[in-house]
Backbone as a ProteinNet text record, in pm:
[ID]
protein_1_A
[PRIMARY]
MYCATGDLSADDLLQEAFCRALAGTRRCPRKVDVVRFLAEAIRSLAHGEREKLAALPKTERIDPNPVTGPAVDPPSDRPDAEERLLIEEKNRKILGGILGIFEDDPVATLIIEGIMDELSVDDMLELTGISKTAYDTKRKLIRRRVDKAYPEGMRL
[TERTIARY]
9535.1	9684.5	9578.7	9611.5	9602.8	9575.8	9679.3	9737.7	9627.5	9547.7	9464.4	9359.1	9355.8	9257.8	9201.7	9108.1	9098	9063.5	9157.2	9110.6	9202.8	9318.1	9417.3	9413.5	9450.2	9398.8	9553.1	9573.4	9675.8	9777.9	9733.7	9764.3	9832.2	9748.9	9794.3	9896.3	9926.4	9994.6	10135.6	10152.7	10266.3	10286.9	10274.7	10336.7	10384.1	10295.6	10339.8	10475.1	10474.8	10622.4	10739.9	10706.9	10785	10825.4	10741.3	10783.1	10857.4	10810.9	10883.4	11024.2	11067.7	11171.4	11315.1	11211.3	11262.1	11354.3	11260.4	11238.8	11351.9	11374.7	11456.3	11389.3	11329.4	11270.1	11226.9	11225.1	11248.8	11405.3	11457.7	11566.1	11560.2	11611.1	11572.7	11787.8	11781.6	11938.1	11966.1	12098.3	12179.7	12185.6	12137.9	12094.1	11983.1	11857.9	11727.9	11607.4	11636.3	11549.6	11513	11531.1	11442.7	11282.6	11195.6	11097.2	11064.2	11097.5	11058	11065.5	11166.7	11175.2	10993.1	10962.2	10834	10714.6	10767.6	10598.8	10664.4	10755.6	10777.8	10681.8	10718.6	10668	10548.3	10511.7	10361.3	10280.8	10306.7	10245.8	10231.2	10342.5	10415.2	10247.6	10287.3	10166.4	10036.6	9969.2	9861.8	9820.8	9958.3	9916.7	9892	9949.4	9934.7	9791.3	9732.5	9579.1	9509.5	9526.6	9430	9438.8	9547.2	9511.2	9505	9505.1	9434.9	9291	9226.6	9111.8	9072.2	9128.3	9087	9103.8	9123.6	9155.9	9064.8	8974.5	8892.4	8802.7	8652.1	8521	8439.6	8376.6	8305.2	8195.5	8109.5	7997	7898.6	7764.8	7614.3	7552.9	7554.5	7452.3	7320.6	7266.2	7075.1	7058.9	6965.5	6922.3	6829.7	6781.7	6689.7	6578.4	6550	6455.6	6324.2	6302.4	6149.2	6003.6	6062.9	5984.8	5978.1	6094.3	6184.5	6171.7	6209.1	6200.8	6332.6	6336.6	6519.6	6528.2	6613.2	6674.4	6649.1	6676.5	6614.3	6521	6400.6	6345.7	6359.2	6431	6444.7	6364.6	6353.9	6247.7	6217.7	6149	6068.1	6053.4	6166	6149.3	6027.5	5905.5	5784.9	5734.7	5668.7	5576.1	5469.2	5416	5334.7	5167	5089.6	4937.6	4968.6	4906.9	4909.3	4971.3	5076.2	5200.6	5143	5089.1	5097.5	4925.5	4801.7	4728.4	4756.6	4908	4898.8	4988.9	5052.1	5122.1	4973.5	4857	4764.6	4675.9	4717.6	4613.5	4667	4779.4	4881.9	4913	4917.9	4902.7	4763.9	4684.3	4527.3	4525.3	4568.6	4582.6	4692.2	4809.1	4851.7	4789.1	4697.4	4661.9	4587.4	4462.2	4346.5	4372	4491.8	4547.3	4614.6	4683.4	4677.8	4587.6	4473.1	4420.5	4289.4	4254.6	4199.9	4258.4	4426.4	4431.1	4422.3	4408.7	4372.4	4233.9	4119.6	3950.5	3943.8	4047	3957.2	4029.7	4098	4168.3	4186.6	4076	3994.1	4182.3	4227.9	4348.5	4465.9	4439	4600.9	4532	4435.1	4391.3	4403.9	4384.7	4413.4	4545.4	4625.5	4770.3	4857.8	4763.8	4853	4802.6	4652	4637.7	4686.9	4741.2	4804	4955.6	4976.4	5167.4	5150.9	5028.5	5021.5	4993.9	4952.4	4941.4	5028.7	5154.3	5233.3	5276.4	5196.5	5175.5	5266.6	5248.9	5431.6	5355	5398.8	5382.7	5302	5369.6	5237.4	5126.6	5090.8	4929.9	4846.1	4934.8	4849.3	4845.8	4920.5	4893.5	4790.4	4798.1	4606.9	4544	4576.6	4458.3	4369.3	4446.9	4439.9	4381.8	4492.5	4432.3	4500.5	4581.3	4644.7	4802.8	4880.4	5014	5150	5237.7	5336.7	5423.7	5362	5433.6	5286.3	5195.3	5033.7	5140.6	5180.3	5159.3	5224.4	5372.6	5514.2	5449.7	5382.6	5353.9	5234.4	5127	5067.2	5187	5260.1	5365.3	5434	5459.5	5551.2	5412.8	5289.7	5196.7	5093.1	5164.8	5151	5232.3	5353.9	5492.7	5467.9	5494.8	5519	5283.4	5237.3	5120.5	5130.3	5208.1	5211.5	5386.3	5430.2	5551.6	5457.9	5405.3	5375	5261.2	5159.8	5076.8	5184.1	5261.1	5352.1	5464.2	5556.2	5640.6	5771.4	5787.8	5885.6	5813.1	5696.8	5685.3	5562.1	5501.6	5446.3	5424.6	5354.1	5406.5	5208.8	5212.5	5116.7	5149.9
333.5	330.5	158.6	42.9	-42.1	-120.2	-100.8	-214.2	-166.2	-69.8	6.6	-82.8	-140.4	-195	-157.6	-218.8	-206	-70.5	-24.4	41.9	165.3	79	194.7	279.8	380.1	385.4	424.7	443.5	467	605.1	663.1	794.9	706.6	644.4	595.3	518	421.6	299.4	364.4	485	512.4	587.2	685.3	762.5	643.8	518.5	438.3	293.3	363.2	325.6	362.9	545.2	581.5	627.3	591.9	620.8	546.7	380.7	257.3	272.2	311	347.7	420.7	521.6	678.8	558.2	517	451.5	346.4	311.5	173.7	53.1	77	-116.7	-219	-115.5	-147.4	-127.6	-213.6	-192.9	-173.4	-69.2	-106.4	-136.5	-266.4	-274.3	-188.6	-170.9	-125.6	-108.4	-267.9	-283.7	-217.2	-229.6	-200.8	-66.8	20.7	74	129.7	253.7	323.5	325.5	337.8	374.3	219.5	107.7	-43.8	-81	-40.8	-77.7	-19.1	95.1	157.2	73.9	34.7	-37.8	-156.9	-254	-338.2	-359.8	-255.8	-201.7	-140.2	-125	-114.2	-209	-302.6	-413.5	-510.8	-517.9	-617.6	-555.7	-393.3	-366.9	-411	-350	-417	-536.4	-605	-788.6	-807.6	-743.7	-739.5	-714.1	-607	-519.5	-612.9	-709.6	-767.8	-926.2	-952.9	-1033.6	-1046.6	-896.7	-883	-860.7	-797.3	-829.6	-967.3	-1025.3	-1190.6	-1280.6	-1253.2	-1319	-1254	-1140.2	-1034	-1146.5	-1179.1	-1267.1	-1190.6	-1300.5	-1246.8	-1180.3	-1108.4	-1020.4	-1036.4	-1059.7	-1006.6	-894.2	-831.1	-662.7	-719.6	-670.3	-682.9	-575.6	-658.2	-608.2	-462.3	-343.9	-294.1	-298.9	-336	-373.2	-362.9	-279.4	-278.7	-373.4	-451.7	-563.1	-718.8	-677.3	-824.4	-811.4	-696.3	-696.6	-673	-621	-660.5	-775.5	-822.3	-941	-971.5	-878.6	-877	-761.2	-842.5	-757.8	-715.2	-548.3	-552.2	-514.7	-556.6	-487.7	-372.7	-356.7	-161.7	-155.4	-47.4	41.6	64	79.3	175.8	43.3	92.3	-34.9	-101.3	-206.6	-283.6	-212.3	-246.1	-233.4	-210.6	-374.9	-377.8	-312.1	-316.3	-241.1	-82.5	-18.1	164.7	129.4	9.6	-16.5	-2.1	-53.5	-88.4	46.6	112.2	235.9	369	316.3	445.7	406.3	260.7	273.6	328.2	299	320.4	475	548.1	694	713.4	673.5	719.7	660.6	562.2	539.9	677.5	725.5	811.4	890.4	1012	1099.4	1111.6	976.6	982.6	987.1	908.2	913.6	1111.8	1133	1235.8	1348.1	1348.5	1455.8	1421.4	1306.3	1338.8	1373	1380.9	1495.6	1636.7	1707.5	1824	1870.9	1774.9	1766.5	1943.6	2046.1	2127.2	2240.3	2200.3	2298.4	2257.9	2352.8	2344	2373.4	2565.2	2600.6	2409.8	2411.6	2281.4	2163.9	2126.7	2017.7	2058.8	2176.6	2259.3	2255.8	2278	2270.9	2155.2	2078.8	1880.6	1850.1	1833.2	1805.9	1886.1	2018.2	2074.4	2032.4	1975.6	1911.2	1784.7	1693.5	1552.5	1559.2	1679.3	1717.1	1801	1763.7	1879.6	2027.8	2043.8	2217.2	2282.1	2397.6	2476.9	2583.4	2652.3	2716.1	2842.1	2913.3	3039.9	2969.6	2874.1	2777.3	2766.6	2692.6	2696.2	2843.6	2943.2	3067.9	3142.3	3138.3	3137.4	3054.3	2946.3	2829.8	2878.7	2886.1	2918.1	3088.1	3166.2	3310.6	3323.6	3295.3	3336	3417.3	3456	3535.2	3413.9	3474	3356.2	3361.5	3421.8	3420	3325.6	3378.2	3260.4	3123.4	3099.4	2958.7	2912.8	3000.1	2916.5	2859.2	2959.1	2888.4	2780.1	2744	2664.3	2578.2	2542.3	2460.4	2386.9	2509.3	2434.4	2360	2427.3	2346.8	2210.6	2186.2	2073.8	1939.9	2036.3	1939.7	1888	1990.5	1885.6	1874.9	1858.8	1764.7	1661.9	1585.3	1540.2	1401.8	1500.5	1430.1	1441.8	1513.4	1433.1	1331.2	1254.7	1244.9	1063.1	1082.7	960.7	982.2	995.1	1019.6	931.8	786.7	721.5	713.6	767.8	760.4	701	708.3	646.5	496.4	440.9	300.9	196	119.6	71.8	-88
-1523.8	-1515.7	-1529.3	-1598.6	-1641.1	-1449.9	-1354.8	-1301.3	-1191.8	-1175.7	-1073	-1075.9	-913.9	-861.7	-718.5	-681.5	-542.4	-462.9	-365.3	-312.2	-345.6	-358.9	-434.3	-622.7	-666.7	-800.8	-836.6	-922.1	-1011.1	-968.8	-942.9	-845.9	-724.9	-671.7	-519.7	-519.5	-638.3	-694.6	-771.9	-758.9	-831.4	-748.5	-636	-503.6	-428.5	-419.2	-308.1	-419	-498.4	-609.7	-513.2	-577.3	-542.7	-425.7	-324.5	-164.7	-126.2	-180.8	-148.9	-199.5	-328	-384.4	-286.9	-267.7	-147.6	-72.3	1.1	169.9	163.5	33.9	13.7	44	61.5	61.2	-64.2	-162.4	-310.5	-368.3	-422.4	-491.8	-625.6	-727.3	-852.6	-857.9	-915.9	-1012	-1078.9	-1095.1	-1198.2	-1342.1	-1370.9	-1541.2	-1541.6	-1465.5	-1478.7	-1517	-1664.2	-1662.8	-1554.1	-1517.4	-1337	-1428	-1517.9	-1598.8	-1551.2	-1647.2	-1634.9	-1465.9	-1382.9	-1258.4	-1171.8	-1189.2	-1145.9	-1191.8	-1317.8	-1394.6	-1305.3	-1316.3	-1265.4	-1016.3	-1027.3	-836.7	-833.4	-942.3	-967.2	-960.3	-1018.2	-1088.2	-978.9	-908.7	-761.3	-679.1	-669.1	-551.4	-600.5	-740.1	-744.6	-752.6	-748	-733.7	-603.6	-515.8	-360.5	-284.4	-355.5	-293.2	-383.9	-485.5	-531.4	-436.7	-375.2	-264.5	-182.2	-119.9	-34.6	-38.3	-117.7	-119.6	-132.3	-213.1	-245.2	-95	-51.9	151.2	274	229.9	273.1	290.9	357.5	389.9	276.4	171.6	116.7	133.9	112.3	174.6	61.8	73.1	-1.7	3.1	-114.4	-80.7	-155	-8.6	-11.9	-117.2	-161.1	-231.6	-238.6	-254.4	-231.3	-299.7	-401.1	-524.4	-423.1	-480.8	-372.2	-444.6	-535.5	-553	-506.4	-465.5	-376.2	-270.5	-243.4	-72.2	-8	98.4	181.7	215.3	215	255.7	403.5	475.5	596.8	708.6	730.4	790.8	921.8	895.7	1076.7	1207.8	1371.7	1397.7	1446.3	1457.2	1468.3	1576.9	1619.4	1759	1779.4	1701.2	1759.6	1846.5	1961.8	1989.9	1901.1	1893.2	1853.9	1853.1	1835.2	1858.6	2045.5	2074.5	2164.8	2273.9	2285.3	2363.5	2352.4	2224	2258	2271.1	2331.6	2398.2	2572.7	2634	2748.4	2815.2	2696.5	2717.5	2760.1	2657.9	2718.8	2817.4	2865.7	2966.4	3081.9	3060.8	3189.7	3241.4	3098.9	3113.1	3123.2	3118.5	3183.7	3294.9	3362.4	3521.9	3600.6	3507.4	3606.5	3584.2	3534	3467.1	3585.9	3581.6	3630.2	3811	3866.4	3976.5	4017	3933.7	3959.8	3967.6	3882.1	3827.6	3976.4	4004.6	4150.7	4227.2	4267.6	4353.6	4349	4229.8	4215.1	4164.7	4236.2	4163.3	4259.8	4337.7	4398.9	4317	4222.9	4132.1	3975.1	3955	3819	3736.8	3760.2	3695.1	3698	3804.6	3823.5	3682	3735.6	3591.6	3505.7	3424.8	3320.2	3272.9	3413.3	3345.8	3332.8	3410.1	3414.8	3236.4	3228.4	3037	2997.1	3030.1	2863.6	2876.8	2981.8	2970.7	2947.1	2998	2930.7	2757	2674.8	2611.5	2500.8	2570.1	2554.7	2532.2	2554.4	2492.8	2611.6	2485.4	2517	2703.1	2729.3	2791.3	2776.6	2684.1	2615.8	2575.4	2530.6	2501	2618.9	2702	2867.8	2898.7	2935.7	2965.6	2911.3	2800.5	2680.1	2723	2770.8	2804.7	2907.3	3037.5	3114.8	3214.4	3101.9	3120.8	3261.5	3299.2	3436.8	3356.5	3501.3	3427.5	3439.9	3438.1	3396.9	3542.3	3620.7	3778.5	3831.9	3868.7	3861	3815.4	3692	3661.9	3706.7	3712.9	3817.9	3933.2	3971.8	4168.7	4157.9	4047.7	4039.6	3994.6	3894.3	3887	3998	4072.7	4214	4313.8	4303.4	4383.6	4321.8	4254.7	4146.6	4141	4180.8	4227.2	4388.7	4486.1	4600.8	4641.1	4548.7	4627.8	4539.1	4429.4	4353.7	4426.9	4457	4581.2	4700.5	4739.2	4875.7	4888	4729.1	4753.2	4678.8	4652.4	4583.7	4589.9	4773.5	4810.8	4718.6	4745.1	4622.9	4469.3	4450.8	4284.1	4254.7	4113.9	4118.9	4097.9	4138.6	4139.7	4087.8	3969.8	3869.8	3850.6
[MASK]
++++++++++++++++++++++++++++++++++++++++++++++++++++++++++++++++++++++++++++++++++++++++++++++++++++++++++++++++++++++++++++++++++++++++++++++++++++++++++++

């Protein structure tokens, strides 16, 4: 349809014209043809939609063209090189402090290193050569010793 612009399609405009005529918000004069009345109602509705769109604040699209690049370079959520080094240093201190508690227990040391390397339980069982029950017991021992050594948490 010629009048359809913006968010309303031709079918939407026709439907809205029918709804308003049936609801009585648009009245058809007796001497006007019904088809002419609906056509004028549709034209009026389309004009109102265009005015609404014109009143909206103007926005510009950001061209994602790789040649010119984006208009705005959003900051990355990933840490930069310096932050990564600080995080790695902090992790080494934490790991060194915790491993110092378990110098007398090589299996606990392997489990802690496996946790830090994000190994699965099955991989750690295979690595240490212990059963699931012995693994659970060793994890409990690790938790208890770490809680005893750092009752208020580790402070760096």
